[in-house]
Coordinates of C-alpha atoms and ligand atoms in Angstrom, one line a residue:
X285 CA 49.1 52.1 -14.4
X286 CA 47.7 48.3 -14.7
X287 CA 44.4 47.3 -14.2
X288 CA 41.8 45.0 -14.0
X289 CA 38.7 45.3 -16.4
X290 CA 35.7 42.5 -15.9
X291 CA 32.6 43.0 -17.9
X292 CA 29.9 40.6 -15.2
X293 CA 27.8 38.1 -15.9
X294 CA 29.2 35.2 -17.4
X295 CA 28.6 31.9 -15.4
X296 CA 32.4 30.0 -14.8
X297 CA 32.9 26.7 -16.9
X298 CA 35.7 24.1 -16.4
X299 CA 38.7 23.4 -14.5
X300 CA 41.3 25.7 -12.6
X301 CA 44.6 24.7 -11.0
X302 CA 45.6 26.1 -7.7
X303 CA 49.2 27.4 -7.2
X304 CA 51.5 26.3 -4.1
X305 CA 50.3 28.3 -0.7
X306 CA 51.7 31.9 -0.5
X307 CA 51.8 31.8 2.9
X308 CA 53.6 28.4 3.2
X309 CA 56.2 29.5 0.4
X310 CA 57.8 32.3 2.2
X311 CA 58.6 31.1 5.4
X312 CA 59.7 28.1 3.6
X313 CA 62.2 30.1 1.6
X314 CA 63.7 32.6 4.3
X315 CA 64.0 29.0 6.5
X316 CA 66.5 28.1 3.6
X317 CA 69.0 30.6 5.5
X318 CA 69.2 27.9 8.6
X319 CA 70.6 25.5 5.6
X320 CA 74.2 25.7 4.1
X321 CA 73.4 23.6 1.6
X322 CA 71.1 23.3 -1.5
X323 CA 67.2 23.5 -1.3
X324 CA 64.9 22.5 -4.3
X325 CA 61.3 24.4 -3.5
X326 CA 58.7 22.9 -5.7
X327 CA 55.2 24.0 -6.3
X328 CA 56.0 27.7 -5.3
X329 CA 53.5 30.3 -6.4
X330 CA 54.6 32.8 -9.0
X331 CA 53.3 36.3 -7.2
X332 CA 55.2 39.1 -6.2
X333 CA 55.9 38.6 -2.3
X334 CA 57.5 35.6 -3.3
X335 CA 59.6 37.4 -5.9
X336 CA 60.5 40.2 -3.2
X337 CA 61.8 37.3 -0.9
X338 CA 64.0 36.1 -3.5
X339 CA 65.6 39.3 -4.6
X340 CA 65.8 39.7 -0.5
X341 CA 67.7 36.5 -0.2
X342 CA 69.8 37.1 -3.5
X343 CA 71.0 40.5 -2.1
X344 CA 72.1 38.6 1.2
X345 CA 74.8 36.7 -0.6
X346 CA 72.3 33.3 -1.2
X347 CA 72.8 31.9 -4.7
X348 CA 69.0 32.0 -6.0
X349 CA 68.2 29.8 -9.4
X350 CA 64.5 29.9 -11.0
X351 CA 64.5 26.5 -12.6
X352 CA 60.6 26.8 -13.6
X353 CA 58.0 29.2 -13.2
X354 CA 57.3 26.9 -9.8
X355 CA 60.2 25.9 -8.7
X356 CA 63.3 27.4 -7.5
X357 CA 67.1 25.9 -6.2
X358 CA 67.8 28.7 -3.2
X359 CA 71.6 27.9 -1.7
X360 CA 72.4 29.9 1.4
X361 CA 75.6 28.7 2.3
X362 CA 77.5 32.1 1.8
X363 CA 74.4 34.8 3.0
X364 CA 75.6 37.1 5.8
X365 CA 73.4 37.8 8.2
X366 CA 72.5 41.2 9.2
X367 CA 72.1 42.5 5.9
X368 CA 68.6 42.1 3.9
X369 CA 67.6 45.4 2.0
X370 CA 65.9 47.8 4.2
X371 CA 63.2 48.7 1.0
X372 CA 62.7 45.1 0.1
X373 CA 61.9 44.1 3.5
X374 CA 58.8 46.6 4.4
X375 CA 57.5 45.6 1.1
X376 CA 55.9 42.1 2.2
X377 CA 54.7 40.8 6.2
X378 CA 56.7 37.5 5.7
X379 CA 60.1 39.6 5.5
X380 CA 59.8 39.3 9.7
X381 CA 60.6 35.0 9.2
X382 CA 64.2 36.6 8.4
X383 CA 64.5 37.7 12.2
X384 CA 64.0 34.2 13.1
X385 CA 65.8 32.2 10.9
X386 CA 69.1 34.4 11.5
X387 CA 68.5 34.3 14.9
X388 CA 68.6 30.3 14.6
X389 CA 71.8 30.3 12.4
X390 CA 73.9 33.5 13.6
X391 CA 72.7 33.7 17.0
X392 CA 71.6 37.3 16.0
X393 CA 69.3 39.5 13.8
X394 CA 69.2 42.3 12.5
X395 CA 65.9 43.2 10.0
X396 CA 63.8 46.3 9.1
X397 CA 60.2 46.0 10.1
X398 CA 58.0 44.4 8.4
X399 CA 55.6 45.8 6.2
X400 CA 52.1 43.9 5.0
X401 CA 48.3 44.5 4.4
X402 CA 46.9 47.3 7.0
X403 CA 44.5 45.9 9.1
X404 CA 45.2 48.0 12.0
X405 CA 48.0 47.0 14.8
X406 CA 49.7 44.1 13.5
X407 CA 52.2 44.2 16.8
X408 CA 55.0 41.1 17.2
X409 CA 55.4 41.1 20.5
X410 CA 54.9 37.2 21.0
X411 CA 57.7 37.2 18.3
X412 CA 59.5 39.0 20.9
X413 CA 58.6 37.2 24.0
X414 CA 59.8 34.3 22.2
X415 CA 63.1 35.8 20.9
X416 CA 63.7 36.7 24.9
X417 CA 63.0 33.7 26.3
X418 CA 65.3 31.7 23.9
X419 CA 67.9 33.9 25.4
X420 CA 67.8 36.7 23.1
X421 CA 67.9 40.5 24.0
X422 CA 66.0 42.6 22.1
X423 CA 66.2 46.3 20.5
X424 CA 63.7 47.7 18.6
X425 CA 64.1 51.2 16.8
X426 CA 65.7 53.1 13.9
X427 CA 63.4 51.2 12.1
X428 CA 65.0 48.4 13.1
X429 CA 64.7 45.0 15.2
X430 CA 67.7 43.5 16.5
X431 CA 68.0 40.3 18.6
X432 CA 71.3 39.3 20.2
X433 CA 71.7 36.0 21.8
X434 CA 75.7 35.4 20.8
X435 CA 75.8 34.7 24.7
X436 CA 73.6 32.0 24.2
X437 CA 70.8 30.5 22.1
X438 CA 69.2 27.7 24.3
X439 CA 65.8 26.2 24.6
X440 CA 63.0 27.2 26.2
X441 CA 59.2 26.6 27.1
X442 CA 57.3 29.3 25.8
X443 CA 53.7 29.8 26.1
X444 CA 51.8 32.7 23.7
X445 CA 49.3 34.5 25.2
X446 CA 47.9 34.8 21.4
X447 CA 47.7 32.9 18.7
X448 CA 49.9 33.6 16.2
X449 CA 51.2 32.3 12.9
X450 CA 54.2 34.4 12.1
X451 CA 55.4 33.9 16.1
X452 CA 54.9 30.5 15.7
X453 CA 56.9 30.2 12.8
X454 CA 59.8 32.3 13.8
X455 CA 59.9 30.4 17.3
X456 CA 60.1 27.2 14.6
X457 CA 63.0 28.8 12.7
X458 CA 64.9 30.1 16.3
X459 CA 65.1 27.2 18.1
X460 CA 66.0 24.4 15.3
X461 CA 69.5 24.4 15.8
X462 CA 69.7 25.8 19.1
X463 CA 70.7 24.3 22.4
X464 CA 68.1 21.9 24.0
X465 CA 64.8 21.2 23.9
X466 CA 62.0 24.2 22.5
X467 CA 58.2 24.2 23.6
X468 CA 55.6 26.6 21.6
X469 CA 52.6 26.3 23.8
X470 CA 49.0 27.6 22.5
X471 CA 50.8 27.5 18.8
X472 CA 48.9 28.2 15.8
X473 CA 47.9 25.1 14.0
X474 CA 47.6 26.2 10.1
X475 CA 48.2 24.1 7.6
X476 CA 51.2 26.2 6.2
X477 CA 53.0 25.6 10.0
X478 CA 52.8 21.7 9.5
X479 CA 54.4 22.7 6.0
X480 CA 57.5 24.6 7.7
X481 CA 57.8 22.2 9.9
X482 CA 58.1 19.4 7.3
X483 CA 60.2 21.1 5.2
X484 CA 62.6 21.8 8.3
X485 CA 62.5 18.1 9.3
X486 CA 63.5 17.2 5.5
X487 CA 66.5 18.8 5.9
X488 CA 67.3 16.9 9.1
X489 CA 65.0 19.0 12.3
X490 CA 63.9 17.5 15.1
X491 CA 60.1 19.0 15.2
X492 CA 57.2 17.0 16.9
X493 CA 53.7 18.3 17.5
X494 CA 53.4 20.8 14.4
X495 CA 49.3 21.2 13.8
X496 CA 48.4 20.4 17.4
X497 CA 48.7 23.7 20.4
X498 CA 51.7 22.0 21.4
X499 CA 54.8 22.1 19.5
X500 CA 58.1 20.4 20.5
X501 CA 61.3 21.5 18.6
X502 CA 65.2 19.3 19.7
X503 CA 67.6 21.3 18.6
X504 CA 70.0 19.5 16.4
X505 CA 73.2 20.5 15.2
X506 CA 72.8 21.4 11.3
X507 CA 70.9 20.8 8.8
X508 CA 71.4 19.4 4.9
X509 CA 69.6 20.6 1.9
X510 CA 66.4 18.9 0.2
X511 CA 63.6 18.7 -2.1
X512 CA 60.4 19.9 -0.7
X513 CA 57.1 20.9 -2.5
X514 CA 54.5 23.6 -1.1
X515 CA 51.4 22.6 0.1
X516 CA 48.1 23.8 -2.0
X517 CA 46.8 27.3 -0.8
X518 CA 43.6 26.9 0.7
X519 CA 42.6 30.5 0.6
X520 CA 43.1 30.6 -3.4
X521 CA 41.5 27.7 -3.7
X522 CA 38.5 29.1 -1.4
X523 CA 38.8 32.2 -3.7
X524 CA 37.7 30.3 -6.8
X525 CA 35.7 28.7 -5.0
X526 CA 33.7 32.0 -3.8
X527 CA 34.0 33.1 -8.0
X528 CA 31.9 29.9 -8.8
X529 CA 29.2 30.8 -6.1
X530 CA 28.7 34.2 -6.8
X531 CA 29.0 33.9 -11.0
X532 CA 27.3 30.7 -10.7
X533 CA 28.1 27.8 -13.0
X534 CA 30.3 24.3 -11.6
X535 CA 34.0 24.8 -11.8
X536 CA 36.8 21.6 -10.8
X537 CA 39.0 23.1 -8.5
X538 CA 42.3 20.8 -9.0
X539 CA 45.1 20.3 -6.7
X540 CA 43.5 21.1 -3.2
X541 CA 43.7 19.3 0.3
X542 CA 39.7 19.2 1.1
X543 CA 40.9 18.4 4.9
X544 CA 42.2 22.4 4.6
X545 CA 39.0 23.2 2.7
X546 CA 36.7 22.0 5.6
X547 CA 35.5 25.7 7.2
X548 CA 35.2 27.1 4.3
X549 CA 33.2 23.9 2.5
X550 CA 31.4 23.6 5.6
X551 CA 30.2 27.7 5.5
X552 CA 29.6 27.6 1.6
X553 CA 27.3 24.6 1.9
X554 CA 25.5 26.3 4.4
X555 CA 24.6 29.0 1.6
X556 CA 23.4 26.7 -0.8
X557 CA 26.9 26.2 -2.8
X558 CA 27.0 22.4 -4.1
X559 CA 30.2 20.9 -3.3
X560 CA 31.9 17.7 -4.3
X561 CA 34.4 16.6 -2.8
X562 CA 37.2 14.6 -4.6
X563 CA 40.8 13.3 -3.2
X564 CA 42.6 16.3 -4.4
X565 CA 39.9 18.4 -6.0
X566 CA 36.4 19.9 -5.8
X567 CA 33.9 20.7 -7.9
X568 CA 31.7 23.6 -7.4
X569 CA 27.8 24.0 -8.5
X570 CA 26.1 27.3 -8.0
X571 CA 22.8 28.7 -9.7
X572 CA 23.8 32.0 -8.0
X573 CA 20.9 31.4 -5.4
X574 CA 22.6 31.4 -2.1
X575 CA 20.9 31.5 1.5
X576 CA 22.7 34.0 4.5
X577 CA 24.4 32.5 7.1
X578 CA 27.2 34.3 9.9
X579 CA 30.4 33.2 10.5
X580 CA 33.2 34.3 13.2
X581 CA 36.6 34.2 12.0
X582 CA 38.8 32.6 14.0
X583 CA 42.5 30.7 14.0
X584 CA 42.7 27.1 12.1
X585 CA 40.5 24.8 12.3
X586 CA 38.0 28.1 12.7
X587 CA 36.9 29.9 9.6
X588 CA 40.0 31.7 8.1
X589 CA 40.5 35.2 8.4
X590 CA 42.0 35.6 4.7
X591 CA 38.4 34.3 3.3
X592 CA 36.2 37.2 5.3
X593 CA 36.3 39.6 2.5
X594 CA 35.3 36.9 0.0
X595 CA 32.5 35.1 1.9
X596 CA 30.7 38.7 2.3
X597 CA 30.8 39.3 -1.7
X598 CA 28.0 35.8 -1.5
X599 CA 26.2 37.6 1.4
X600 CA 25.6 40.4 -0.8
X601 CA 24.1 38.5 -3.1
X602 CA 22.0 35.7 -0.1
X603 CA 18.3 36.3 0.1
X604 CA 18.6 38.3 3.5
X605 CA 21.0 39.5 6.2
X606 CA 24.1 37.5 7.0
X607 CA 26.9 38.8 9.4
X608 CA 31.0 38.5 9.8
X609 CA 32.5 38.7 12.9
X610 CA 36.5 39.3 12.5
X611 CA 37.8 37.6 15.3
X612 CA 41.8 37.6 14.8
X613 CA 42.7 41.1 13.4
X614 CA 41.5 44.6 14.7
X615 CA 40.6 46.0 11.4
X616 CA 39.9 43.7 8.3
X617 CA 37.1 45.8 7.2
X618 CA 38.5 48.3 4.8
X619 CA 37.2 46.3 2.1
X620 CA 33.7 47.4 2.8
X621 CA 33.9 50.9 1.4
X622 CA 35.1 49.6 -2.1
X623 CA 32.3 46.9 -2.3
X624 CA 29.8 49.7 -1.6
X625 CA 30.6 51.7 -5.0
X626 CA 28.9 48.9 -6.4
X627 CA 26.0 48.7 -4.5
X628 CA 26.7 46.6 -1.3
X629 CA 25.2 47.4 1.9
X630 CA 27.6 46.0 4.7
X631 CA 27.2 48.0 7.9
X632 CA 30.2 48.4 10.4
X633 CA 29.6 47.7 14.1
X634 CA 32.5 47.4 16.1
X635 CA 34.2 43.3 14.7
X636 CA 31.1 42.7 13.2
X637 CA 29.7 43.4 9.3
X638 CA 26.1 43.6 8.9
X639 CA 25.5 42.5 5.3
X640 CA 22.2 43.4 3.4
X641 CA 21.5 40.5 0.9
X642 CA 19.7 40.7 -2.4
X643 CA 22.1 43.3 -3.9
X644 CA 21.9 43.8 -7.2
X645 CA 25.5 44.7 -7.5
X646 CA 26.5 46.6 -10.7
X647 CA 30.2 47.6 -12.0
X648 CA 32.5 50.5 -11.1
X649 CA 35.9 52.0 -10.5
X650 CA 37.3 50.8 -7.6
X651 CA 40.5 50.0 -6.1
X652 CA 42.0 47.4 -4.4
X653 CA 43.3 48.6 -1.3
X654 CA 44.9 45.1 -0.1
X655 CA 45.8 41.7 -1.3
X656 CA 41.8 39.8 0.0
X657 CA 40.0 42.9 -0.2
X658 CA 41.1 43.0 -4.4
X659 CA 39.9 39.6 -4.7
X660 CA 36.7 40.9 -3.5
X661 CA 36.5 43.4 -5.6
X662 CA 37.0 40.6 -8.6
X663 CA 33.9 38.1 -7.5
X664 CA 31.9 40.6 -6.8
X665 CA 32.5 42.3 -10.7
X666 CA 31.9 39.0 -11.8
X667 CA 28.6 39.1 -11.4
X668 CA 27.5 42.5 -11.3
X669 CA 26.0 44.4 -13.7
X670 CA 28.4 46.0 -16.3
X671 CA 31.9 46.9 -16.2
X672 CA 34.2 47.0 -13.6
X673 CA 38.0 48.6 -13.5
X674 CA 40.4 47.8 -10.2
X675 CA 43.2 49.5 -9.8
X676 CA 46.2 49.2 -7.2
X677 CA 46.4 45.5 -9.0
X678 CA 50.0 45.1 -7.1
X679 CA 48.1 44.1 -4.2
X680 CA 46.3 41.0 -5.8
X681 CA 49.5 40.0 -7.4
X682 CA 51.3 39.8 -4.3
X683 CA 49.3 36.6 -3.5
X684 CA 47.5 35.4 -6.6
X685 CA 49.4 33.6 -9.5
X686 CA 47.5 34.6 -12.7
X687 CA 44.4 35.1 -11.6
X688 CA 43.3 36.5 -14.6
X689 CA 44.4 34.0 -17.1
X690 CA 42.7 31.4 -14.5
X691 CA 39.5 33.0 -14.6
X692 CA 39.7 33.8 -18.5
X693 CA 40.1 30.0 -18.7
X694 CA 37.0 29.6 -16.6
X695 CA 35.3 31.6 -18.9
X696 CA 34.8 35.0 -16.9
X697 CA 35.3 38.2 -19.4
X698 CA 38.6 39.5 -17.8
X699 CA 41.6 41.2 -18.7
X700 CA 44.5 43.2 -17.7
X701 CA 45.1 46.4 -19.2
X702 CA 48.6 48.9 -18.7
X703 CA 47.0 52.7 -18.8
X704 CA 49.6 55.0 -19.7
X705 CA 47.7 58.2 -18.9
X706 CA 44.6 57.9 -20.5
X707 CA 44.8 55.1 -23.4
X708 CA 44.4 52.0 -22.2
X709 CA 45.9 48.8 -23.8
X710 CA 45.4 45.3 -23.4
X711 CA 48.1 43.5 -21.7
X712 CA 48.3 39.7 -23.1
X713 CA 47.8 37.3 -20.4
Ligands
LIG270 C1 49.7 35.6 8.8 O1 49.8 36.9 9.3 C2 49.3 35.7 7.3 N1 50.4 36.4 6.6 C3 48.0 36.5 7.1 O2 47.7 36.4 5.7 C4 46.9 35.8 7.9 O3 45.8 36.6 7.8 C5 47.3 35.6 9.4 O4 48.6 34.9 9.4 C6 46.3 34.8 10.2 O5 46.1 33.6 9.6 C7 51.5 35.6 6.3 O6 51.6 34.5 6.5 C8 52.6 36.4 5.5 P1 49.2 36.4 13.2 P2 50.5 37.1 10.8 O7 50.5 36.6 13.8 O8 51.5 36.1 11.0 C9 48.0 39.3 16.7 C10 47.0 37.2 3.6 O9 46.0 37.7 3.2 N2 49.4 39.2 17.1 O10 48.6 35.0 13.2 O11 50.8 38.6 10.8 C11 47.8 40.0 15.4 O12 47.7 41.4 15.6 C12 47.7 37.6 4.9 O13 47.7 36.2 3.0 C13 49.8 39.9 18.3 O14 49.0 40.4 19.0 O15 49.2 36.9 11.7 C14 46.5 39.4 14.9 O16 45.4 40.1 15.6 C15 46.9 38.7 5.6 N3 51.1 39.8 18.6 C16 46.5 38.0 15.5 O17 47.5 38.0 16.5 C17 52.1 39.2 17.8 O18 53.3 39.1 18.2 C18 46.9 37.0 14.4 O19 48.1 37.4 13.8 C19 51.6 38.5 16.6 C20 50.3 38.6 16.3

């Protein structure tokens, strides 16, 4: 079993790259399907949900090529439809992009359901609603969701009644070669939808209003391969960022979009963080002194949902009470339990956590029970007391390339170690 062993209280020192955005990356890739042609991703993120996506598309029939750790030539010219591993695809959340985008290209899907982080009901029925009104009928069961529209695939105005990434997306990938003219009204306006929708209208799309509530997709007859390169992800970027204020030192975090940054520079300053901002980089003071404050989480611009574990690690450590309202899923709180083995007081009540501050946090056995909630566990054992082991490291690897060489580099005393049984042995990073 792996693990993650961080001895706290070293201040962070120095520069850190972030990787391509996770959560750009994979509905970039399984949007590849709509191509029969050659796609060059660049600046792709080396974690495992994007390694599952690849061995999902590979097993389709697509001819996948690694050219870099980063970069990857995907060419789906000859995938048949219908057929992505039923295993594979309940691994990761993103595997529910491939109804969309063979929907778009075959006029039917046919997909397991998706699997991803547990944070209570994660229903798709917007993803539905949109599926119908493009002209699709849709079955759901077996384990299965299959949408038929080999009558017709036309466009449609379609209006969610919530705000939603993933439907937003798939709606994206459905309509861009179908018949007409697609609206997405009340869309979601995250950065990582702008970046599907660039990549899309690289390869020859007709999508207008990407960003804004108000999407507008022409459907166009096909599409020809491209180059494209990821976007920055904002959330790892916002988790080093959270390492620095809870360690405490000034770190230069390289390769971000401050415009993306904004909610979370905005709440961090608020706290007392110091924050720089450069054209592509920020640098990040902290003397580990940091004030409460409350934040709501909410859809883009709002304060992102994927930060809420990671902003209440700094209100553990704020001189007083600060709160969290989770305000886009039912359930993101299962990271509280963890946190309290070492010494965090966060009450429950209802969407809301109550944080205590002036924790003296101190290290423990604990386990990462999904992707945010492990980097959590990682600031908070940066700067408590002692030694701290994570296990259940999977989860933090679906969406963070390297973080453990990164914050080696920084100068945090981290490693990963393989425990067969009881030894434990260092596993060189
Ligand atoms: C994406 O999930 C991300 N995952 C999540 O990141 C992120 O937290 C979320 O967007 C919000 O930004 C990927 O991109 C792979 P939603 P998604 O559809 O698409 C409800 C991470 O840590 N809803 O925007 O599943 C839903 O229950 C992960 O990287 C419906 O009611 O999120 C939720 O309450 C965690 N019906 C809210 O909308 C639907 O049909 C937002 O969900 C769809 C969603």
């Amino acid at each position: 079993m792996e693990k993650i062993v961080i001895k706290g209280g070293n201040a962070l020192h120095g520069t850190v790259g972030v990787s391509g955005m996770k959560n750009a990356a994979l509905p970039v890739l399984f949007a590849c399907i709509l191509v029969k042609d050659k796609c060059v991703i660049e600046n792709v993120p080396d974690v495992r949900d994007v390694a599952v996506t690849l061995e999902i598309l590979s097993k389709m029939g697509a001819v996948v090529r690694r050219i870099n750790k980063n970069s990857v030539c995907v060419d789906c010219t000859h995938l048949k439809g219908g057929t992505s591993d039923y295993e594979l695809v309940r691994k990761i959340r993103a595997s529910y992009y491939l109804l969309g985008a063979e929907l778009g290209r075959f006029h039917r899907a046919h997909v397991g359901m998706p699997g991803g982080c547990n944070f209570g009901v994660r229903p798709i029925d917007q993803h539905i609603k949109g599926f119908e009104a493009l002209g699709g009928r849709v079955d759901c069961g077996s384990g299965y969701v299959d949408v038929d529209a080999t009558e017709s695939l036309h466009g449609a105005g379609i209006y969610f009644d919530v705000v939603s990434v993933g439907a937003t997306i798939n709606i994206m990938l459905s309509a861009v070669l179908a018949e007409g003219t697609t609206t997405i009204d009340n869309a979601a306006k995250e950065p990582h939808i702008v970046d599907v929708a660039n990549f899309l209208n690289t390869c020859g799309a007709d999508i207008r209003g990407a960003g804004t509530d108000m999407i507008k997709i022409n459907g166009v007859s096909s599409l020809h391969g491209c180059s494209y390169a990821i976007i920055p992800d904002m959330i790892e970027a916002g988790t080093f960022m959270a390492c620095a204020a809870v360690a405490g030192g000034e770190i230069r975090v390289q390769n971000v979009i401050p415009k993306h940054m904004e909610s979370i520079t905005a709440k961090m300053r608020e706290m007392n963080v110091e924050i720089e901002e450069g054209d592509d980089y920020l640098i990040v003071r902290s003397d580990g002194n940091l004030t409460p404050t409350s934040l709501k989480t909410l859809p883009y611009p709002g304060f992102p949902t994927d930060m809420h574990p990671q902003m209440s690690v700094l209100m553990c450590r704020a001189t007083g009470i600060s709160y969290v309202r989770e305000g886009v899923f039912d359930n993101r709180f299962r990271y509280v339990e963890e946190l309290a083995r070492m010494g965090a007081r966060i009450k429950v009540d209802g969407k809301t956590a109550i944080i205590e501050g002036g924790v003296h946090l101190t290290g423990a056995k604990v386990t990462s029970v999904d992707l945010r909630a492990g980097a959590a566990l990682i600031i908070a054992a940066l700067a408590a007391t002692g030694k701290t082991e994570i296990t259940e490291i999977n989860r933090i690897e679906r969406g963070y390339d390297n973080i453990v060489g990164k914050l080696k580099e920084l100068g945090a005393d981290i490693r990963k170690m393989y425990q067969p049984d009881d030894a434990s042995m260092d596993i060189a990073n």
